[in-house]
PDB file of C-alpha atoms and ligand atoms in Angstrom:
ATOM      1  CA  UNK A   1      -0.647 -15.303 -11.371  1.00 97.00           C
ATOM      2  CA  UNK A   2       2.640 -16.535 -12.772  1.00 98.00           C
ATOM      3  CA  UNK A   3       5.113 -13.897 -13.904  1.00 98.00           C
ATOM      4  CA  UNK A   4       7.679 -14.795 -16.606  1.00 98.00           C
ATOM      5  CA  UNK A   5      10.525 -12.357 -16.831  1.00 98.00           C
ATOM      6  CA  UNK A   6      12.248 -11.857 -20.189  1.00 98.00           C
ATOM      7  CA  UNK A   7      15.565 -10.023 -20.262  1.00 97.00           C
ATOM      8  CA  UNK A   8      15.614  -7.985 -23.533  1.00 97.00           C
ATOM      9  CA  UNK A   9      17.938  -5.364 -25.257  1.00 96.00           C
ATOM     10  CA  UNK A  10      20.883  -4.530 -22.969  1.00 95.00           C
ATOM     11  CA  UNK A  11      19.276  -4.375 -19.667  1.00 98.00           C
ATOM     12  CA  UNK A  12      15.546  -4.198 -20.067  1.00 98.00           C
ATOM     13  CA  UNK A  13      12.812  -6.457 -18.683  1.00 98.00           C
ATOM     14  CA  UNK A  14       9.637  -7.636 -20.443  1.00 98.00           C
ATOM     15  CA  UNK A  15       7.036  -9.378 -18.301  1.00 98.00           C
ATOM     16  CA  UNK A  16       4.374 -12.068 -19.012  1.00 98.00           C
ATOM     17  CA  UNK A  17       1.548 -11.864 -16.574  1.00 98.00           C
ATOM     18  CA  UNK A  18      -0.147 -15.219 -16.887  1.00 98.00           C
ATOM     19  CA  UNK A  19      -3.553 -16.224 -15.350  1.00 98.00           C
ATOM     20  CA  UNK A  20      -2.858 -19.763 -14.598  1.00 97.00           C
ATOM     21  CA  UNK A  21      -6.564 -20.676 -14.738  1.00 96.00           C
ATOM     22  CA  UNK A  22      -7.131 -19.467 -18.156  1.00 96.00           C
ATOM     23  CA  UNK A  23      -3.527 -19.122 -19.804  1.00 96.00           C
ATOM     24  CA  UNK A  24      -4.568 -15.625 -20.742  1.00 98.00           C
ATOM     25  CA  UNK A  25      -1.498 -13.528 -20.669  1.00 98.00           C
ATOM     26  CA  UNK A  26      -0.561  -9.713 -20.666  1.00 98.00           C
ATOM     27  CA  UNK A  27       2.550  -8.401 -21.949  1.00 98.00           C
ATOM     28  CA  UNK A  28       4.305  -5.717 -19.937  1.00 99.00           C
ATOM     29  CA  UNK A  29       6.750  -3.506 -21.874  1.00 98.00           C
ATOM     30  CA  UNK A  30       8.035  -5.179 -24.864  1.00 98.00           C
ATOM     31  CA  UNK A  31      10.768  -3.652 -26.910  1.00 98.00           C
ATOM     32  CA  UNK A  32      11.678  -6.736 -28.775  1.00 98.00           C
ATOM     33  CA  UNK A  33       8.643  -8.519 -30.287  1.00 98.00           C
ATOM     34  CA  UNK A  34      10.668 -11.546 -31.559  1.00 97.00           C
ATOM     35  CA  UNK A  35      12.070 -12.162 -28.183  1.00 97.00           C
ATOM     36  CA  UNK A  36       8.607 -11.766 -26.483  1.00 98.00           C
ATOM     37  CA  UNK A  37       6.896 -14.193 -28.966  1.00 98.00           C
ATOM     38  CA  UNK A  38       9.518 -16.875 -28.701  1.00 98.00           C
ATOM     39  CA  UNK A  39       8.797 -17.089 -24.920  1.00 98.00           C
ATOM     40  CA  UNK A  40       5.157 -17.042 -25.433  1.00 98.00           C
ATOM     41  CA  UNK A  41       5.535 -19.900 -27.815  1.00 97.00           C
ATOM     42  CA  UNK A  42       7.697 -21.871 -25.283  1.00 98.00           C
ATOM     43  CA  UNK A  43       5.308 -21.224 -22.481  1.00 97.00           C
ATOM     44  CA  UNK A  44       2.266 -22.149 -24.593  1.00 97.00           C
ATOM     45  CA  UNK A  45       0.388 -19.061 -23.232  1.00 97.00           C
ATOM     46  CA  UNK A  46      -2.349 -17.023 -24.946  1.00 96.00           C
ATOM     47  CA  UNK A  47      -1.319 -13.234 -25.262  1.00 98.00           C
ATOM     48  CA  UNK A  48      -4.539 -11.050 -24.880  1.00 98.00           C
ATOM     49  CA  UNK A  49      -3.374  -7.669 -23.937  1.00 98.00           C
ATOM     50  CA  UNK A  50      -0.295  -5.379 -23.946  1.00 98.00           C
ATOM     51  CA  UNK A  51       0.358  -3.338 -20.809  1.00 99.00           C
ATOM     52  CA  UNK A  52       2.550  -0.350 -21.554  1.00 98.00           C
ATOM     53  CA  UNK A  53       4.021   1.635 -18.583  1.00 98.00           C
ATOM     54  CA  UNK A  54       5.390   4.586 -20.578  1.00 98.00           C
ATOM     55  CA  UNK A  55       6.109   5.792 -24.172  1.00 98.00           C
ATOM     56  CA  UNK A  56       9.936   5.206 -24.307  1.00 98.00           C
ATOM     57  CA  UNK A  57      10.794   2.879 -27.148  1.00 98.00           C
ATOM     58  CA  UNK A  58      12.727   0.493 -25.035  1.00 98.00           C
ATOM     59  CA  UNK A  59       9.344  -0.321 -23.556  1.00 98.00           C
ATOM     60  CA  UNK A  60       6.869   0.004 -26.454  1.00 98.00           C
ATOM     61  CA  UNK A  61       9.207  -0.653 -29.429  1.00 98.00           C
ATOM     62  CA  UNK A  62       7.558  -4.127 -29.987  1.00 98.00           C
ATOM     63  CA  UNK A  63       3.846  -3.145 -29.890  1.00 98.00           C
ATOM     64  CA  UNK A  64       3.448  -2.760 -33.528  1.00 98.00           C
ATOM     65  CA  UNK A  65       4.859  -6.192 -34.320  1.00 98.00           C
ATOM     66  CA  UNK A  66       3.077  -7.918 -31.560  1.00 98.00           C
ATOM     67  CA  UNK A  67      -0.190  -6.456 -32.842  1.00 98.00           C
ATOM     68  CA  UNK A  68       0.764  -7.635 -36.233  1.00 98.00           C
ATOM     69  CA  UNK A  69       1.063 -11.146 -34.804  1.00 97.00           C
ATOM     70  CA  UNK A  70      -2.029 -10.973 -32.966  1.00 97.00           C
ATOM     71  CA  UNK A  71      -4.684  -8.145 -32.610  1.00 97.00           C
ATOM     72  CA  UNK A  72      -5.156  -7.341 -28.866  1.00 98.00           C
ATOM     73  CA  UNK A  73      -5.815  -4.407 -26.629  1.00 98.00           C
ATOM     74  CA  UNK A  74      -3.026  -2.084 -25.873  1.00 98.00           C
ATOM     75  CA  UNK A  75      -3.288  -0.286 -22.469  1.00 98.00           C
ATOM     76  CA  UNK A  76      -1.385   2.752 -21.522  1.00 98.00           C
ATOM     77  CA  UNK A  77      -1.437   6.063 -19.766  1.00 98.00           C
ATOM     78  CA  UNK A  78      -4.048   8.520 -20.751  1.00 96.00           C
ATOM     79  CA  UNK A  79      -1.442  11.294 -20.986  1.00 94.00           C
ATOM     80  CA  UNK A  80       0.780   9.031 -23.294  1.00 93.00           C
ATOM     81  CA  UNK A  81      -2.156   8.363 -25.592  1.00 92.00           C
ATOM     82  CA  UNK A  82      -0.539  10.073 -28.621  1.00 94.00           C
ATOM     83  CA  UNK A  83       2.736   8.372 -28.024  1.00 97.00           C
ATOM     84  CA  UNK A  84       2.255   4.785 -27.288  1.00 98.00           C
ATOM     85  CA  UNK A  85       2.242   2.778 -30.603  1.00 98.00           C
ATOM     86  CA  UNK A  86      -1.097   1.002 -31.203  1.00 98.00           C
ATOM     87  CA  UNK A  87      -2.640   2.278 -28.039  1.00 98.00           C
ATOM     88  CA  UNK A  88      -6.356   1.259 -27.786  1.00 98.00           C
ATOM     89  CA  UNK A  89      -7.195   1.504 -24.163  1.00 98.00           C
ATOM     90  CA  UNK A  90      -5.909   4.845 -22.598  1.00 98.00           C
ATOM     91  CA  UNK A  91      -6.207   4.378 -18.776  1.00 98.00           C
ATOM     92  CA  UNK A  92      -5.729   6.387 -15.489  1.00 98.00           C
ATOM     93  CA  UNK A  93      -5.593   6.200 -11.796  1.00 98.00           C
ATOM     94  CA  UNK A  94      -8.050   3.610 -10.389  1.00 98.00           C
ATOM     95  CA  UNK A  95      -9.054   2.166 -13.608  1.00 98.00           C
ATOM     96  CA  UNK A  96      -9.315  -1.672 -13.413  1.00 98.00           C
ATOM     97  CA  UNK A  97      -8.193  -4.236 -16.053  1.00 98.00           C
ATOM     98  CA  UNK A  98      -9.112  -7.837 -15.759  1.00 98.00           C
ATOM     99  CA  UNK A  99      -6.924 -10.649 -17.212  1.00 98.00           C
ATOM    100  CA  UNK A 100      -8.682 -13.973 -16.921  1.00 97.00           C
ATOM    101  CA  UNK A 101      -9.321 -14.173 -13.146  1.00 97.00           C
ATOM    102  CA  UNK A 102      -6.607 -11.579 -12.287  1.00 98.00           C
ATOM    103  CA  UNK A 103      -7.463  -8.001 -11.670  1.00 98.00           C
ATOM    104  CA  UNK A 104      -5.042  -5.032 -12.045  1.00 98.00           C
ATOM    105  CA  UNK A 105      -5.482  -1.516 -11.002  1.00 98.00           C
ATOM    106  CA  UNK A 106      -3.955   1.486 -12.698  1.00 98.00           C
ATOM    107  CA  UNK A 107      -1.815   3.863 -10.673  1.00 98.00           C
ATOM    108  CA  UNK A 108      -0.554   7.241 -12.228  1.00 98.00           C
ATOM    109  CA  UNK A 109       3.149   7.738 -11.423  1.00 98.00           C
ATOM    110  CA  UNK A 110       4.384  10.634 -13.420  1.00 98.00           C
ATOM    111  CA  UNK A 111       7.799  11.952 -13.113  1.00 97.00           C
ATOM    112  CA  UNK A 112      10.082   9.976 -15.467  1.00 98.00           C
ATOM    113  CA  UNK A 113       7.631  10.856 -18.254  1.00 97.00           C
ATOM    114  CA  UNK A 114       4.263  12.696 -17.735  1.00 95.00           C
ATOM    115  CA  UNK A 115       2.246   9.658 -18.763  1.00 97.00           C
ATOM    116  CA  UNK A 116       3.793   7.047 -16.843  1.00 98.00           C
ATOM    117  CA  UNK A 117       1.594   4.506 -15.105  1.00 98.00           C
ATOM    118  CA  UNK A 118       1.960   1.354 -12.938  1.00 98.00           C
ATOM    119  CA  UNK A 119      -0.317  -1.733 -13.037  1.00 99.00           C
ATOM    120  CA  UNK A 120      -0.746  -3.018  -9.486  1.00 98.00           C
ATOM    121  CA  UNK A 121      -2.440  -6.270  -8.743  1.00 98.00           C
ATOM    122  CA  UNK A 122      -1.946  -9.954  -7.416  1.00 98.00           C
ATOM    123  CA  UNK A 123       0.480  -8.846  -4.827  1.00 98.00           C
ATOM    124  CA  UNK A 124       2.863  -7.184  -7.433  1.00 98.00           C
ATOM    125  CA  UNK A 125       3.554  -3.781  -9.033  1.00 99.00           C
ATOM    126  CA  UNK A 126       4.824  -3.344 -12.596  1.00 99.00           C
ATOM    127  CA  UNK A 127       6.278   0.133 -12.378  1.00 98.00           C
ATOM    128  CA  UNK A 128       8.371   0.507 -15.455  1.00 98.00           C
ATOM    129  CA  UNK A 129      11.138   3.181 -15.074  1.00 98.00           C
ATOM    130  CA  UNK A 130       9.677   5.116 -12.002  1.00 98.00           C
ATOM    131  CA  UNK A 131      10.889   3.018  -9.035  1.00 98.00           C
ATOM    132  CA  UNK A 132      13.925   0.870  -9.656  1.00 98.00           C
ATOM    133  CA  UNK A 133      15.458  -1.711  -7.324  1.00 98.00           C
ATOM    134  CA  UNK A 134      17.823   0.652  -5.309  1.00 98.00           C
ATOM    135  CA  UNK A 135      17.026   3.676  -7.355  1.00 98.00           C
ATOM    136  CA  UNK A 136      14.432   5.703  -9.380  1.00 98.00           C
ATOM    137  CA  UNK A 137      13.932   6.742 -12.996  1.00 98.00           C
ATOM    138  CA  UNK A 138      15.396  10.130 -14.349  1.00 97.00           C
ATOM    139  CA  UNK A 139      13.215  13.045 -14.466  1.00 97.00           C
ATOM    140  CA  UNK A 140      12.813  13.406 -18.309  1.00 97.00           C
ATOM    141  CA  UNK A 141       9.497  15.212 -18.298  1.00 95.00           C
ATOM    142  CA  UNK A 142       7.998  15.377 -14.916  1.00 92.00           C
ATOM    143  CA  UNK A 143       8.993  17.651 -11.991  1.00 96.00           C
ATOM    144  CA  UNK A 144      10.735  16.492  -8.753  1.00 98.00           C
ATOM    145  CA  UNK A 145       7.454  17.229  -6.889  1.00 97.00           C
ATOM    146  CA  UNK A 146       5.582  14.728  -9.208  1.00 97.00           C
ATOM    147  CA  UNK A 147       8.259  12.103  -8.839  1.00 98.00           C
ATOM    148  CA  UNK A 148       8.236  12.390  -5.073  1.00 98.00           C
ATOM    149  CA  UNK A 149       4.359  12.240  -4.998  1.00 98.00           C
ATOM    150  CA  UNK A 150       4.460   9.049  -7.338  1.00 98.00           C
ATOM    151  CA  UNK A 151       7.402   7.339  -5.298  1.00 98.00           C
ATOM    152  CA  UNK A 152       5.192   8.139  -2.225  1.00 98.00           C
ATOM    153  CA  UNK A 153       2.287   6.244  -3.649  1.00 98.00           C
ATOM    154  CA  UNK A 154       4.421   3.211  -4.500  1.00 98.00           C
ATOM    155  CA  UNK A 155       5.928   3.372  -1.068  1.00 98.00           C
ATOM    156  CA  UNK A 156       2.452   3.165   0.430  1.00 98.00           C
ATOM    157  CA  UNK A 157       1.750  -0.277  -1.277  1.00 98.00           C
ATOM    158  CA  UNK A 158       1.901  -3.201   1.328  1.00 98.00           C
ATOM    159  CA  UNK A 159       5.586  -4.311   2.201  1.00 98.00           C
ATOM    160  CA  UNK A 160       5.318  -7.662   0.609  1.00 98.00           C
ATOM    161  CA  UNK A 161       4.358  -6.313  -2.711  1.00 99.00           C
ATOM    162  CA  UNK A 162       6.706  -7.617  -5.408  1.00 99.00           C
ATOM    163  CA  UNK A 163       8.333  -4.787  -7.271  1.00 99.00           C
ATOM    164  CA  UNK A 164       8.883  -5.503 -11.004  1.00 99.00           C
ATOM    165  CA  UNK A 165      10.694  -2.658 -12.739  1.00 98.00           C
ATOM    166  CA  UNK A 166      11.787  -2.020 -16.225  1.00 98.00           C
ATOM    167  CA  UNK A 167      15.702  -2.414 -15.951  1.00 98.00           C
ATOM    168  CA  UNK A 168      18.365  -4.255 -14.327  1.00 98.00           C
ATOM    169  CA  UNK A 169      20.268  -1.351 -12.844  1.00 98.00           C
ATOM    170  CA  UNK A 170      20.284  -2.588  -9.312  1.00 98.00           C
ATOM    171  CA  UNK A 171      24.068  -3.135  -8.745  1.00 98.00           C
ATOM    172  CA  UNK A 172      25.041   0.406  -9.907  1.00 98.00           C
ATOM    173  CA  UNK A 173      22.074   1.878  -8.010  1.00 98.00           C
ATOM    174  CA  UNK A 174      23.114   0.191  -4.780  1.00 98.00           C
ATOM    175  CA  UNK A 175      26.721   1.305  -5.286  1.00 98.00           C
ATOM    176  CA  UNK A 176      25.361   4.922  -5.329  1.00 98.00           C
ATOM    177  CA  UNK A 177      23.364   4.352  -2.425  1.00 98.00           C
ATOM    178  CA  UNK A 178      26.364   3.196  -0.447  1.00 98.00           C
ATOM    179  CA  UNK A 179      27.810   6.520  -0.893  1.00 98.00           C
ATOM    180  CA  UNK A 180      24.974   8.062   1.129  1.00 98.00           C
ATOM    181  CA  UNK A 181      24.381   5.433   3.807  1.00 98.00           C
ATOM    182  CA  UNK A 182      27.596   3.314   4.065  1.00 98.00           C
ATOM    183  CA  UNK A 183      26.489   2.059   7.452  1.00 98.00           C
ATOM    184  CA  UNK A 184      22.902   0.914   6.457  1.00 98.00           C
ATOM    185  CA  UNK A 185      23.065  -2.767   7.212  1.00 98.00           C
ATOM    186  CA  UNK A 186      20.158  -3.883   4.974  1.00 98.00           C
ATOM    187  CA  UNK A 187      21.864  -2.005   2.091  1.00 98.00           C
ATOM    188  CA  UNK A 188      25.186  -3.834   2.893  1.00 98.00           C
ATOM    189  CA  UNK A 189      23.378  -7.035   2.904  1.00 98.00           C
ATOM    190  CA  UNK A 190      21.478  -6.423  -0.219  1.00 98.00           C
ATOM    191  CA  UNK A 191      24.428  -5.277  -2.175  1.00 98.00           C
ATOM    192  CA  UNK A 192      26.353  -8.451  -1.327  1.00 98.00           C
ATOM    193  CA  UNK A 193      23.407 -10.540  -2.591  1.00 98.00           C
ATOM    194  CA  UNK A 194      23.086  -8.559  -5.710  1.00 98.00           C
ATOM    195  CA  UNK A 195      26.844  -8.661  -6.566  1.00 98.00           C
ATOM    196  CA  UNK A 196      26.512 -12.362  -6.177  1.00 98.00           C
ATOM    197  CA  UNK A 197      23.389 -12.741  -8.301  1.00 98.00           C
ATOM    198  CA  UNK A 198      25.109 -10.613 -11.085  1.00 98.00           C
ATOM    199  CA  UNK A 199      28.315 -12.705 -11.101  1.00 98.00           C
ATOM    200  CA  UNK A 200      25.980 -15.603 -11.960  1.00 98.00           C
ATOM    201  CA  UNK A 201      24.114 -13.437 -14.629  1.00 97.00           C
ATOM    202  CA  UNK A 202      20.815 -13.718 -12.535  1.00 98.00           C
ATOM    203  CA  UNK A 203      18.136 -10.994 -12.277  1.00 98.00           C
ATOM    204  CA  UNK A 204      18.081  -9.098  -9.056  1.00 98.00           C
ATOM    205  CA  UNK A 205      14.456  -8.175  -9.900  1.00 98.00           C
ATOM    206  CA  UNK A 206      11.743  -8.514  -8.464  1.00 98.00           C
ATOM    207  CA  UNK A 207      12.474  -6.981  -4.921  1.00 98.00           C
ATOM    208  CA  UNK A 208       9.667  -5.952  -2.652  1.00 98.00           C
ATOM    209  CA  UNK A 209       8.411  -2.500  -1.410  1.00 98.00           C
ATOM    210  CA  UNK A 210       9.508  -3.400   2.164  1.00 98.00           C
ATOM    211  CA  UNK A 211      13.033  -4.182   0.947  1.00 98.00           C
ATOM    212  CA  UNK A 212      13.206  -0.927  -1.065  1.00 98.00           C
ATOM    213  CA  UNK A 213      12.123   1.219   1.825  1.00 98.00           C
ATOM    214  CA  UNK A 214      15.098  -0.176   3.781  1.00 98.00           C
ATOM    215  CA  UNK A 215      17.924   0.755   1.294  1.00 98.00           C
ATOM    216  CA  UNK A 216      16.569   2.698  -1.709  1.00 98.00           C
ATOM    217  CA  UNK A 217      17.844   6.433  -1.048  1.00 98.00           C
ATOM    218  CA  UNK A 218      15.002   7.726  -3.017  1.00 98.00           C
ATOM    219  CA  UNK A 219      12.548   6.343  -0.639  1.00 98.00           C
ATOM    220  CA  UNK A 220      14.747   7.230   2.405  1.00 98.00           C
ATOM    221  CA  UNK A 221      14.735  10.922   2.164  1.00 97.00           C
ATOM    222  CA  UNK A 222      14.072  11.168   5.834  1.00 96.00           C
ATOM    223  CA  UNK A 223      16.912   8.834   6.993  1.00 97.00           C
ATOM    224  CA  UNK A 224      19.149  10.702   9.414  1.00 97.00           C
ATOM    225  CA  UNK A 225      22.296   8.988   8.164  1.00 97.00           C
ATOM    226  CA  UNK A 226      21.453   9.884   4.593  1.00 98.00           C
ATOM    227  CA  UNK A 227      20.812  13.572   5.329  1.00 97.00           C
ATOM    228  CA  UNK A 228      23.949  13.839   7.585  1.00 97.00           C
ATOM    229  CA  UNK A 229      26.073  12.485   4.732  1.00 96.00           C
ATOM    230  CA  UNK A 230      24.424  14.565   2.170  1.00 96.00           C
ATOM    231  CA  UNK A 231      24.928  17.655   4.267  1.00 96.00           C
ATOM    232  CA  UNK A 232      28.645  16.932   4.390  1.00 95.00           C
ATOM    233  CA  UNK A 233      28.678  17.055   0.607  1.00 94.00           C
ATOM    234  CA  UNK A 234      26.318  19.827   0.217  1.00 95.00           C
ATOM    235  CA  UNK A 235      26.689  22.337   3.235  1.00 92.00           C
ATOM    236  CA  UNK A 236      23.489  24.365   3.896  1.00 93.00           C
ATOM    237  CA  UNK A 237      21.120  21.781   2.249  1.00 95.00           C
ATOM    238  CA  UNK A 238      17.580  22.037   3.672  1.00 95.00           C
ATOM    239  CA  UNK A 239      16.331  18.783   5.014  1.00 91.00           C
ATOM    240  CA  UNK A 240      12.837  18.636   3.861  1.00 95.00           C
ATOM    241  CA  UNK A 241      11.947  15.708   1.747  1.00 95.00           C
ATOM    242  CA  UNK A 242      11.783  17.632  -1.496  1.00 97.00           C
ATOM    243  CA  UNK A 243      15.111  19.257  -1.178  1.00 98.00           C
ATOM    244  CA  UNK A 244      16.795  16.047  -0.109  1.00 98.00           C
ATOM    245  CA  UNK A 245      15.149  14.198  -3.182  1.00 98.00           C
ATOM    246  CA  UNK A 246      16.368  16.877  -5.512  1.00 98.00           C
ATOM    247  CA  UNK A 247      19.926  16.756  -4.121  1.00 98.00           C
ATOM    248  CA  UNK A 248      19.969  12.975  -4.344  1.00 98.00           C
ATOM    249  CA  UNK A 249      18.548  12.721  -7.882  1.00 98.00           C
ATOM    250  CA  UNK A 250      21.139  15.362  -9.044  1.00 96.00           C
ATOM    251  CA  UNK A 251      23.990  13.618  -7.453  1.00 97.00           C
ATOM    252  CA  UNK A 252      22.766  10.269  -9.022  1.00 98.00           C
ATOM    253  CA  UNK A 253      22.522  11.750 -12.478  1.00 96.00           C
ATOM    254  CA  UNK A 254      26.352  12.507 -12.187  1.00 96.00           C
ATOM    255  CA  UNK A 255      27.262   9.232 -10.676  1.00 95.00           C
TER     256      UNK A 255
HETATM  257 ZN1   ZN B 301      12.033   5.128 -19.756  1.00 55.07          ZN
HETATM  258 FE1   FE B 302      13.540   2.405 -19.846  1.00 55.07          FE
END
């Protein structure tokens, strides 16, 4: 698989997943069809499917125009089937999708929206607005329990799995993370790297599951340093994973 990353809108990412044997290509989350088609032409690849992660317009806004350009199947979560434009293939946990010689598996990851899914395969996960580099999505429709469960599933992927998320939010996310774990060495190192990349206007995505586990506060709800610092801000906070997650999410919403 070759992945081409396309920055769109203000801070969104569209991805082209290309089967190098056949040139067959899936488009993950395109809000801007023009920008996506320009890259498809430049790469000389053959778009054969759209993989939508969730129904928000900054992820599916280009579906109609892409379908007008070329008719192709549109995949998306079963629970989003009313809301994803041009959806033809509602999918859910465990469904498999082949793309040339590549195979992807669908993972249900509700929380940000109730129909959010991830596409997992070829050593990568395309997780939309659920897991971000250094952060996680806001809880627009799902419960904290759902989000914790979904993040737990992503966390269980093999450490080298490349994390391709929907937005370039990493620097701000890590600035928040530093307020909770200022002494976390891998967080400090990652933050320095990210600041440097952003100065050069380079993407900080993808990261890996292994890296995320080392600095992402939403995957570190059992970290003693994080819990200790959180308790300084919120005296009497219970330290079970759910209570810690809820507190961290709430704090990030106001950061
Ligand atoms: Zn979203
Ligand atoms: Fe988004």
